[in-house]
Coordinates of C-alpha atoms in Angstrom, one line a residue:
M168 CA 114.0 4.3 -10.1
G169 CA 116.4 6.1 -7.8
D170 CA 118.8 4.8 -5.2
V171 CA 117.5 1.4 -4.1
S172 CA 120.7 0.1 -2.7
N173 CA 121.1 -1.2 0.8
P174 CA 124.7 -1.0 2.2
S175 CA 124.6 -4.7 3.1
L176 CA 123.3 -5.8 -0.3
S177 CA 124.8 -5.7 -3.7
P178 CA 124.1 -2.7 -6.0
L179 CA 121.5 -3.7 -8.6
P180 CA 121.8 -3.7 -12.4
S181 CA 120.3 -0.8 -14.3
A182 CA 116.7 -1.2 -15.2
D183 CA 116.9 1.6 -17.8
R184 CA 119.0 -0.2 -20.5
P185 CA 116.6 -2.4 -22.4
D186 CA 119.1 -2.8 -25.2
V187 CA 121.5 -4.6 -22.8
T188 CA 118.8 -6.6 -21.2
T189 CA 117.7 -7.9 -24.6
R190 CA 121.2 -8.9 -25.5
L191 CA 121.7 -10.6 -22.2
R192 CA 118.4 -12.5 -22.6
D193 CA 119.4 -13.6 -26.1
A194 CA 122.7 -14.9 -24.8
L195 CA 121.1 -16.8 -22.0
L196 CA 118.6 -18.5 -24.4
C197 CA 121.4 -19.2 -26.9
A198 CA 123.3 -21.2 -24.2
S199 CA 120.0 -23.0 -23.2
F200 CA 120.0 -21.4 -19.8
T201 CA 116.4 -22.3 -19.4
A202 CA 114.3 -24.4 -17.0
D203 CA 114.5 -27.4 -19.5
G204 CA 118.2 -26.8 -20.2
L205 CA 118.9 -26.7 -16.4
L206 CA 117.1 -29.9 -15.8
E207 CA 118.9 -31.7 -18.6
L208 CA 122.3 -30.5 -17.5
L209 CA 121.9 -31.1 -13.7
G210 CA 119.7 -34.2 -13.8
A211 CA 116.6 -34.5 -11.6
P212 CA 118.3 -35.2 -8.2
A213 CA 120.6 -32.1 -8.4
Y214 CA 117.8 -30.0 -9.8
A215 CA 115.5 -31.0 -7.0
A216 CA 118.3 -30.3 -4.5
L217 CA 118.4 -26.7 -5.5
S218 CA 114.8 -26.2 -4.3
R219 CA 116.0 -27.5 -0.9
S220 CA 118.8 -24.9 -0.9
E221 CA 121.4 -27.6 -1.5
T222 CA 123.9 -26.5 -4.1
V223 CA 126.7 -29.1 -3.9
P224 CA 125.1 -31.5 -6.4
A225 CA 124.7 -28.6 -8.9
L226 CA 128.3 -27.5 -8.3
R227 CA 129.5 -31.0 -9.1
A228 CA 127.4 -31.2 -12.2
T229 CA 128.9 -27.9 -13.6
R230 CA 132.6 -28.6 -13.4
G231 CA 132.9 -28.5 -17.2
D232 CA 133.4 -25.6 -19.5
T233 CA 130.3 -25.4 -21.6
P234 CA 128.5 -22.1 -21.9
L235 CA 125.5 -23.5 -19.9
E236 CA 127.8 -24.7 -17.1
V237 CA 129.5 -21.3 -17.0
L238 CA 126.1 -19.5 -16.7
V239 CA 124.7 -21.8 -14.1
R240 CA 127.8 -21.2 -11.9
L241 CA 127.8 -17.5 -12.5
F242 CA 124.1 -16.6 -12.1
L243 CA 122.6 -19.4 -10.1
L244 CA 125.4 -20.7 -7.9
Q245 CA 127.2 -17.3 -7.4
Q246 CA 130.6 -18.6 -8.4
P247 CA 133.2 -16.2 -9.9
V248 CA 134.1 -17.2 -13.5
P249 CA 137.3 -16.3 -15.5
H250 CA 136.7 -13.1 -17.5
A251 CA 138.1 -14.7 -20.6
R252 CA 135.7 -17.5 -20.5
V253 CA 132.6 -15.3 -20.0
T254 CA 133.5 -13.2 -23.1
D255 CA 132.6 -16.2 -25.3
V256 CA 129.1 -16.4 -23.7
L257 CA 127.9 -13.0 -22.7
P258 CA 128.1 -9.3 -23.8
V259 CA 130.6 -8.8 -20.9
D260 CA 131.4 -5.2 -21.4
A261 CA 127.8 -4.1 -21.6
C262 CA 126.9 -6.3 -18.6
L263 CA 129.8 -4.7 -16.6
E264 CA 128.7 -1.2 -17.6
T265 CA 125.1 -1.8 -16.6
G266 CA 125.9 -3.6 -13.3
W267 CA 124.8 -7.2 -14.2
L268 CA 128.4 -8.2 -13.5
V269 CA 131.4 -6.9 -11.5
R270 CA 135.0 -7.6 -12.2
A271 CA 137.8 -8.4 -9.8
D272 CA 141.2 -9.1 -11.4
D273 CA 140.7 -11.8 -14.0
E274 CA 137.3 -12.9 -12.8
V275 CA 133.7 -11.7 -13.0
A276 CA 130.8 -12.3 -10.7
A277 CA 127.1 -11.7 -10.9
T278 CA 125.5 -8.9 -8.8
V279 CA 122.1 -10.7 -8.8
D280 CA 120.7 -14.2 -8.9
V281 CA 119.0 -15.2 -12.2
R282 CA 116.9 -18.3 -12.2
P283 CA 115.4 -19.9 -15.3
Y284 CA 111.7 -20.4 -14.9
G285 CA 109.3 -22.1 -17.3
G286 CA 106.0 -20.3 -18.0
P287 CA 102.7 -22.1 -18.2
G288 CA 102.7 -21.8 -22.0
G289 CA 106.2 -23.0 -22.4
E290 CA 107.7 -19.5 -22.1
D291 CA 111.4 -19.1 -21.1
W292 CA 111.3 -16.7 -18.2
F293 CA 114.0 -15.5 -15.7
I294 CA 113.4 -14.6 -12.1
V295 CA 115.9 -12.0 -10.7
S296 CA 116.5 -11.9 -7.0
D297 CA 119.2 -10.9 -4.5
L298 CA 122.4 -12.9 -4.3
G299 CA 121.9 -16.2 -2.5
C300 CA 118.1 -16.1 -2.9
A301 CA 117.4 -17.7 -6.2
V302 CA 117.3 -21.3 -4.9
G303 CA 115.2 -22.5 -2.0
G304 CA 113.1 -19.4 -1.5
A305 CA 113.1 -18.1 2.0
G306 CA 115.4 -21.0 3.0
G307 CA 118.0 -19.9 0.5
I308 CA 121.7 -19.9 0.7
G309 CA 122.5 -16.2 1.3
N310 CA 121.9 -13.5 3.9
H311 CA 118.5 -12.3 4.9
A312 CA 119.4 -8.7 5.5
E313 CA 116.7 -6.1 5.8
G314 CA 115.2 -5.3 2.3
V315 CA 116.5 -8.6 0.7
V316 CA 114.4 -9.7 -2.2
L317 CA 113.8 -13.5 -2.5
G318 CA 113.5 -15.6 -5.6
V319 CA 111.0 -18.4 -6.3
G320 CA 109.9 -20.4 -3.4
G321 CA 107.1 -22.9 -2.7
A322 CA 104.7 -20.1 -1.7
S323 CA 105.3 -18.3 -5.0
T324 CA 104.6 -21.3 -7.2
T325 CA 101.6 -22.3 -5.1
L326 CA 100.0 -18.9 -5.6
A327 CA 100.9 -18.8 -9.3
G328 CA 99.3 -22.3 -9.7
L329 CA 96.0 -21.6 -8.0
T330 CA 95.4 -18.3 -9.8
V331 CA 92.6 -18.2 -12.4
R332 CA 94.2 -17.6 -15.8
T333 CA 91.7 -15.9 -18.1
P334 CA 92.3 -12.8 -20.3
V335 CA 91.7 -9.6 -18.3
S336 CA 92.1 -5.9 -18.8
A337 CA 93.7 -5.0 -15.5
A338 CA 95.7 -7.0 -12.9
L339 CA 97.2 -6.0 -9.6
D340 CA 100.1 -7.7 -7.8
L341 CA 100.3 -6.5 -4.2
G342 CA 103.8 -7.1 -2.6
T343 CA 105.4 -8.1 -5.8
G344 CA 108.8 -9.1 -4.4
S345 CA 110.8 -10.5 -7.3
G346 CA 107.9 -10.1 -9.7
I347 CA 106.9 -13.7 -10.4
Q348 CA 103.2 -13.0 -10.0
A349 CA 103.3 -9.9 -12.1
L350 CA 105.2 -11.9 -14.7
H351 CA 102.4 -14.5 -14.8
A352 CA 99.8 -11.8 -15.0
A353 CA 101.5 -10.1 -17.9
A354 CA 100.8 -13.2 -20.0
H355 CA 97.0 -12.7 -19.9
A356 CA 96.4 -9.1 -18.6
T357 CA 96.4 -6.0 -20.8
R358 CA 97.7 -3.8 -17.9
V359 CA 99.6 -5.0 -14.8
T360 CA 100.2 -2.9 -11.7
A361 CA 102.7 -4.1 -9.1
T362 CA 103.3 -2.6 -5.7
D363 CA 105.7 -3.2 -2.9
V364 CA 106.8 -1.4 0.3
N365 CA 110.4 -2.2 -0.6
P366 CA 111.7 -0.1 -3.5
R367 CA 114.4 -2.7 -4.1
A368 CA 111.7 -5.2 -4.9
L369 CA 110.2 -2.9 -7.5
H370 CA 113.6 -2.5 -9.2
I371 CA 114.1 -6.2 -9.2
T372 CA 110.6 -6.8 -10.6
A373 CA 111.4 -4.4 -13.5
L374 CA 114.5 -6.6 -14.2
T375 CA 112.5 -9.8 -14.0
L376 CA 110.0 -8.6 -16.5
A377 CA 112.6 -7.1 -18.9
L378 CA 114.8 -10.2 -18.8
S379 CA 111.8 -12.4 -19.4
G380 CA 110.8 -10.4 -22.5
A381 CA 107.5 -9.4 -20.8
P382 CA 105.8 -6.0 -21.0
A383 CA 106.7 -3.5 -18.3
A384 CA 104.4 -3.1 -15.4
D385 CA 103.2 0.0 -13.6
L386 CA 105.4 -0.1 -10.5
R387 CA 104.3 1.7 -7.3
E388 CA 105.9 1.9 -3.9
G389 CA 103.8 1.5 -0.8
S390 CA 101.9 -0.9 1.5
L391 CA 98.8 -2.8 0.5
Y392 CA 96.4 -0.6 -1.4
E393 CA 98.0 2.7 -0.4
P394 CA 99.9 3.2 -3.7
V395 CA 96.8 2.8 -6.0
A396 CA 94.1 5.4 -6.5
A397 CA 90.9 5.1 -4.5
D398 CA 88.8 4.5 -7.6
D399 CA 91.2 2.0 -9.3
T400 CA 89.6 -1.4 -9.8
Y401 CA 90.9 -4.6 -11.2
D402 CA 89.8 -7.9 -12.8
L403 CA 92.5 -9.8 -11.0
I404 CA 94.3 -9.2 -7.7
V405 CA 97.0 -11.5 -6.4
S406 CA 99.2 -11.3 -3.3
N407 CA 101.8 -13.4 -1.5
P408 CA 102.1 -10.9 1.3
P409 CA 104.5 -10.8 4.3
F410 CA 102.0 -12.9 6.2
V411 CA 104.3 -14.2 9.0
I412 CA 102.7 -13.6 12.5
S413 CA 105.7 -12.3 14.4
P414 CA 106.7 -10.0 17.2
G415 CA 107.9 -7.0 15.3
A416 CA 108.9 -6.3 11.7
R417 CA 112.5 -7.5 11.4
L418 CA 112.5 -8.8 7.8
T419 CA 110.5 -7.0 5.1
Y420 CA 110.0 -10.1 2.9
R421 CA 108.1 -12.0 5.6
D422 CA 107.0 -9.7 8.5
G423 CA 104.0 -7.4 7.8
G424 CA 104.6 -5.2 10.8
M425 CA 101.0 -5.4 12.1
G426 CA 99.8 -7.2 15.2
G427 CA 98.8 -10.8 14.8
D428 CA 97.1 -11.6 11.5
D429 CA 95.9 -8.0 11.0
L430 CA 97.8 -7.6 7.8
C431 CA 96.1 -10.5 6.1
R432 CA 92.7 -9.5 7.5
R433 CA 93.0 -6.0 6.2
L434 CA 94.2 -7.2 2.8
V435 CA 91.2 -9.4 2.4
Q436 CA 88.7 -6.9 3.8
E437 CA 89.8 -4.0 1.6
T438 CA 89.8 -6.1 -1.6
G439 CA 86.0 -6.2 -2.2
E440 CA 85.7 -2.6 -3.4
R441 CA 88.8 -3.0 -5.6
L442 CA 87.4 -5.9 -7.7
N443 CA 85.4 -5.5 -10.9
P444 CA 82.2 -7.6 -11.2
G445 CA 83.3 -11.2 -11.7
G446 CA 86.9 -10.4 -10.8
F447 CA 89.1 -12.8 -8.8
A448 CA 91.5 -12.1 -5.9
H449 CA 93.9 -14.8 -4.7
F450 CA 95.9 -14.5 -1.5
L451 CA 98.2 -16.7 0.6
A452 CA 97.8 -16.1 4.3
N453 CA 98.4 -17.1 7.8
W454 CA 95.7 -16.8 10.5
Q455 CA 95.5 -17.3 14.2
H456 CA 93.7 -20.1 16.0
V457 CA 92.5 -18.3 19.1
E458 CA 91.2 -20.0 22.2
G459 CA 87.4 -20.1 22.3
E460 CA 87.0 -19.2 18.6
E461 CA 86.5 -21.4 15.5
W462 CA 89.1 -20.5 12.8
T463 CA 86.4 -20.8 10.2
D464 CA 84.3 -18.1 11.9
R465 CA 87.4 -15.9 12.1
L466 CA 88.1 -16.2 8.4
R467 CA 84.4 -15.8 7.4
S468 CA 84.4 -12.4 9.2
W469 CA 87.2 -11.2 6.9
V470 CA 85.2 -11.7 3.7
P471 CA 84.0 -8.4 2.3
R472 CA 80.4 -7.8 1.3
G473 CA 79.6 -8.6 -2.3
C474 CA 82.2 -11.4 -2.6
D475 CA 82.0 -15.1 -2.9
A476 CA 84.9 -16.8 -1.1
W477 CA 86.7 -20.1 -1.0
I478 CA 89.1 -20.4 2.0
V479 CA 91.3 -23.5 2.2
Q480 CA 93.4 -24.3 5.2
R481 CA 96.4 -26.4 4.1
E482 CA 98.4 -26.7 7.3
V483 CA 98.2 -26.0 11.0
Q484 CA 101.2 -25.6 13.3
D485 CA 101.2 -25.2 17.1
V486 CA 102.9 -22.0 18.3
T487 CA 106.2 -23.6 19.1
Q488 CA 106.5 -25.3 15.7
Y489 CA 105.6 -22.0 14.0
A490 CA 108.2 -19.9 16.0
E491 CA 110.9 -22.5 15.3
L492 CA 110.1 -22.5 11.5
W493 CA 110.6 -18.8 11.1
L494 CA 113.5 -18.5 13.5
R495 CA 115.3 -21.1 11.4
D496 CA 114.2 -19.3 8.2
A497 CA 116.1 -16.2 9.4
G498 CA 119.1 -18.3 10.4
D499 CA 118.7 -17.4 14.1
H500 CA 119.4 -20.9 15.1
R501 CA 123.0 -20.6 13.8
G502 CA 123.7 -17.5 15.8
D503 CA 124.2 -16.7 19.5
P504 CA 122.2 -19.2 21.6
A505 CA 121.1 -16.6 24.1
E506 CA 119.8 -14.3 21.4
Y507 CA 118.0 -17.2 19.8
Q508 CA 116.3 -18.0 23.1
A509 CA 115.3 -14.4 23.7
R510 CA 113.7 -14.2 20.3
Y511 CA 111.9 -17.5 20.8
D512 CA 110.6 -16.2 24.2
A513 CA 109.4 -13.0 22.5
W514 CA 107.5 -15.0 19.9
L515 CA 105.8 -17.2 22.6
D516 CA 105.0 -14.1 24.7
E517 CA 103.3 -12.6 21.7
F518 CA 101.1 -15.6 21.1
E519 CA 100.3 -16.0 24.8
A520 CA 99.1 -12.4 25.0
R521 CA 96.8 -12.9 22.1
K522 CA 95.6 -16.4 23.3
V523 CA 96.8 -18.0 20.1
R524 CA 97.2 -21.8 20.3
A525 CA 98.1 -22.5 16.7
V526 CA 98.6 -20.8 13.3
G527 CA 96.9 -21.9 10.1
F528 CA 98.3 -21.5 6.6
G529 CA 96.4 -21.6 3.3
W530 CA 94.8 -19.7 0.5
I531 CA 91.9 -17.3 0.2
T532 CA 90.1 -16.7 -3.1
L533 CA 87.5 -14.0 -3.5
R534 CA 85.2 -13.4 -6.5
R535 CA 83.1 -10.3 -6.9
T536 CA 79.4 -11.3 -7.2
G537 CA 76.1 -9.6 -7.6
A538 CA 74.3 -12.4 -5.7
A539 CA 72.0 -11.5 -2.9
E540 CA 73.5 -14.2 -0.7
P541 CA 77.2 -14.7 -1.4
S542 CA 78.8 -18.1 -0.9
V543 CA 81.5 -18.5 1.7
V544 CA 83.2 -21.9 1.9
A545 CA 85.9 -22.4 4.5
E546 CA 87.4 -25.9 4.7
E547 CA 90.5 -27.8 5.8
W548 CA 92.2 -29.8 3.1
P549 CA 95.7 -30.9 4.1
H550 CA 95.8 -33.7 1.4
P551 CA 97.8 -33.7 -1.9
I552 CA 96.4 -31.7 -4.7
E553 CA 97.2 -31.3 -8.4
Q554 CA 98.8 -28.1 -9.6
P555 CA 98.2 -25.9 -11.5
L556 CA 94.8 -25.5 -9.8
G557 CA 93.5 -22.3 -11.5
E558 CA 91.0 -24.2 -13.6
T559 CA 89.7 -26.1 -10.6
V560 CA 89.3 -22.8 -8.7
R561 CA 87.4 -21.2 -11.6
A562 CA 85.2 -24.3 -11.9
H563 CA 84.4 -24.1 -8.1
F564 CA 82.8 -20.7 -8.5
D565 CA 81.0 -21.8 -11.7
R566 CA 79.4 -24.5 -9.7
V567 CA 78.5 -22.0 -6.9
D568 CA 76.6 -20.0 -9.6
Y569 CA 74.9 -23.1 -10.9
L570 CA 73.7 -24.3 -7.5
R571 CA 72.6 -20.9 -6.5
A572 CA 70.4 -20.8 -9.6
H573 CA 68.9 -24.3 -9.2
D574 CA 66.6 -25.3 -6.4
D575 CA 65.9 -29.0 -5.7
A576 CA 63.1 -29.2 -8.3
A577 CA 65.4 -27.8 -10.9
L578 CA 68.2 -30.2 -10.0
L579 CA 65.9 -33.1 -10.6
E580 CA 65.1 -31.8 -14.1
A581 CA 68.8 -31.2 -14.9
H582 CA 71.2 -33.6 -16.7
F583 CA 74.6 -34.4 -15.3
T584 CA 77.8 -36.2 -16.3
L585 CA 80.4 -37.9 -14.1
A586 CA 83.6 -35.8 -13.9
G587 CA 86.7 -37.3 -15.6
E588 CA 89.0 -39.6 -13.6
V589 CA 86.6 -40.3 -10.8
V590 CA 86.9 -43.8 -9.4
Q591 CA 84.7 -45.8 -6.9
E592 CA 86.1 -47.6 -3.9
Q593 CA 84.1 -50.1 -1.8
V594 CA 85.1 -50.4 1.8
G595 CA 84.2 -53.4 4.0
L596 CA 85.3 -56.6 5.5
P597 CA 86.8 -59.2 3.2
G598 CA 84.2 -61.6 2.0
A599 CA 81.2 -59.5 3.0
E600 CA 78.3 -59.6 0.6
D601 CA 77.8 -55.8 0.7
P602 CA 80.4 -53.0 1.4
E603 CA 80.1 -51.0 4.6
H604 CA 80.3 -47.8 2.6
V605 CA 81.2 -46.6 -0.9
V606 CA 83.7 -43.8 -1.6
L607 CA 84.0 -41.7 -4.8
R608 CA 87.5 -40.4 -5.4
Q609 CA 88.9 -37.8 -7.8
N610 CA 92.3 -38.2 -9.4
R611 CA 92.5 -34.6 -10.6
G612 CA 92.4 -31.1 -9.1
M613 CA 91.6 -31.2 -5.4
R614 CA 91.6 -35.0 -5.4
R615 CA 88.7 -35.1 -3.1
A616 CA 87.1 -38.2 -1.7
T617 CA 83.5 -38.4 -0.5
R618 CA 81.4 -41.1 1.0
V619 CA 78.1 -41.9 -0.7
D620 CA 75.3 -44.5 -0.1
T621 CA 74.5 -47.1 -2.7
V622 CA 71.9 -44.9 -4.3
G623 CA 74.4 -42.1 -4.7
A624 CA 77.0 -44.4 -6.1
G625 CA 74.5 -45.9 -8.6
F626 CA 73.2 -42.4 -9.5
A627 CA 76.7 -41.1 -10.2
G628 CA 77.7 -44.2 -12.2
V629 CA 74.9 -43.8 -14.8
C630 CA 75.2 -40.0 -15.2
D631 CA 76.2 -39.6 -18.8
G632 CA 74.0 -36.6 -19.7
T633 CA 71.3 -38.5 -21.5
M634 CA 68.7 -38.7 -18.7
S635 CA 67.5 -36.2 -16.2
A636 CA 68.4 -36.7 -12.5
G637 CA 64.7 -37.4 -11.7
R638 CA 64.3 -40.1 -14.3
I639 CA 67.5 -41.8 -13.1
L640 CA 66.2 -41.8 -9.5
D641 CA 62.9 -43.2 -10.7
A642 CA 64.8 -46.1 -12.4
I643 CA 66.8 -46.7 -9.3
A644 CA 63.7 -46.7 -7.1
Q645 CA 62.1 -49.4 -9.4
L646 CA 65.3 -51.4 -9.3
V647 CA 65.7 -51.4 -5.5
G648 CA 61.9 -51.5 -4.7
E649 CA 61.8 -48.0 -3.1
D650 CA 59.1 -45.4 -3.3
P651 CA 60.2 -43.1 -6.1
V652 CA 58.6 -40.0 -4.5
A653 CA 60.5 -40.6 -1.2
L654 CA 63.7 -41.1 -3.2
R655 CA 63.2 -37.9 -5.1
D656 CA 62.6 -36.1 -1.8
R657 CA 65.8 -37.2 0.0
T658 CA 68.4 -37.4 -2.8
P659 CA 68.7 -33.8 -4.0
A660 CA 70.9 -32.9 -1.0
Q661 CA 73.4 -35.6 -2.1
I662 CA 73.3 -34.5 -5.7
R663 CA 73.9 -30.9 -4.6
L664 CA 77.0 -32.1 -2.6
L665 CA 78.4 -34.1 -5.5
V666 CA 78.0 -31.1 -7.8
E667 CA 79.5 -28.7 -5.2
Q668 CA 82.6 -30.9 -4.8
G669 CA 83.0 -31.4 -8.5
F670 CA 82.1 -35.1 -8.9
L671 CA 79.1 -34.3 -11.1
E672 CA 79.1 -31.7 -13.8
P673 CA 76.0 -30.1 -15.4
A674 CA 75.6 -31.5 -18.9

């Protein structure tokens, strides 16, 4: 893959020695250097501390001499280990020859971080990244030099969790980084293409795939869709892009180098023609909240023609919070105060010039559709969700298809069942004869809650697939003494909403 070294970063292991990589993988597995083994060794508190970039608990838990403790200190905590001790655990000579390890006197040290990672089907995978970047993602424990490749962070796992996982022929990972999305895709795609503007990231992706025992990907250098042929199309496209809205492009892993949120906009807009019919695209993104403009309108304008879209805003930060977050991410707060202030000023100048008052963060899912009127749903949902969410995302678009094909008359003829783990809450003053309102709440997926009237609550409660919606409404009308025709006229909108949000499922 050529010279991918950065003078400020460690040389990378060879990606062209599968024999050594296989032996290294076997040794790691033999020592239980896996996600489960790590949790058992460290305990939940120390394991959780690693995700917060705190390594002291893990260091304290690995003061013994077992093979697993040696590997954790070597590959995850970047501690030098006596050469004699490592020879009992790893094929040391081969690892030294191919650059996985370096030797200084009587000790050896790792040249890259290696983090055990559990796949969705129980696979034992390993994510390779630059030194100091395996734990805590962008808030990791090492330097953030230009070209650094991060390991697994919260954004990485969020994207992996919300991706629809069905067998596909071709998948594309744009901005692959350490290769975690390509690794997930390799488990259910016949062919995986991974791109990145940083050649070091492509090299590390090759190491991640090989060390995880996954098939090799087609690795291409370049920005966005530039590296792929104009007529290449895919069944799945995923991207955790450098979405940070910043003045300049100082750090490759986070700064896209385009003005404002243009990189995310371009990524979304250019995806439509790259998706095969029925194909999904999943992106994490940041977007500007501009004075005088609704953020939902801004995001709707990004959606390419011929695509359904589901856009979820998970968090909003004002411009000062946002600038501070990413200045701290780069460690600027630990440097020269005058330089920190100058960079903070530059960030606020950029936002002021663009009339940006806040920045939103969330995810965007596209699906290629042949419908005459695509569905575009943009919503804010800052509440807790249940990951993985891929099946929930797929079901959302299935419901879009169902509702698009059923008018109100067809809904009344249809049969429905109440989704699993939906509970009813009645809200009102203590001792009151009737509740002020009724809330249906999901305990799975998006964990939505929606207010319904007594008719809606009663309707949902008896939906078991045996009676049509219209017959259920006729029975309710007779029970409450209401005109059945009037009830049939006003209730389909509420049924449609309950189906749209996943409370009711077509039988």
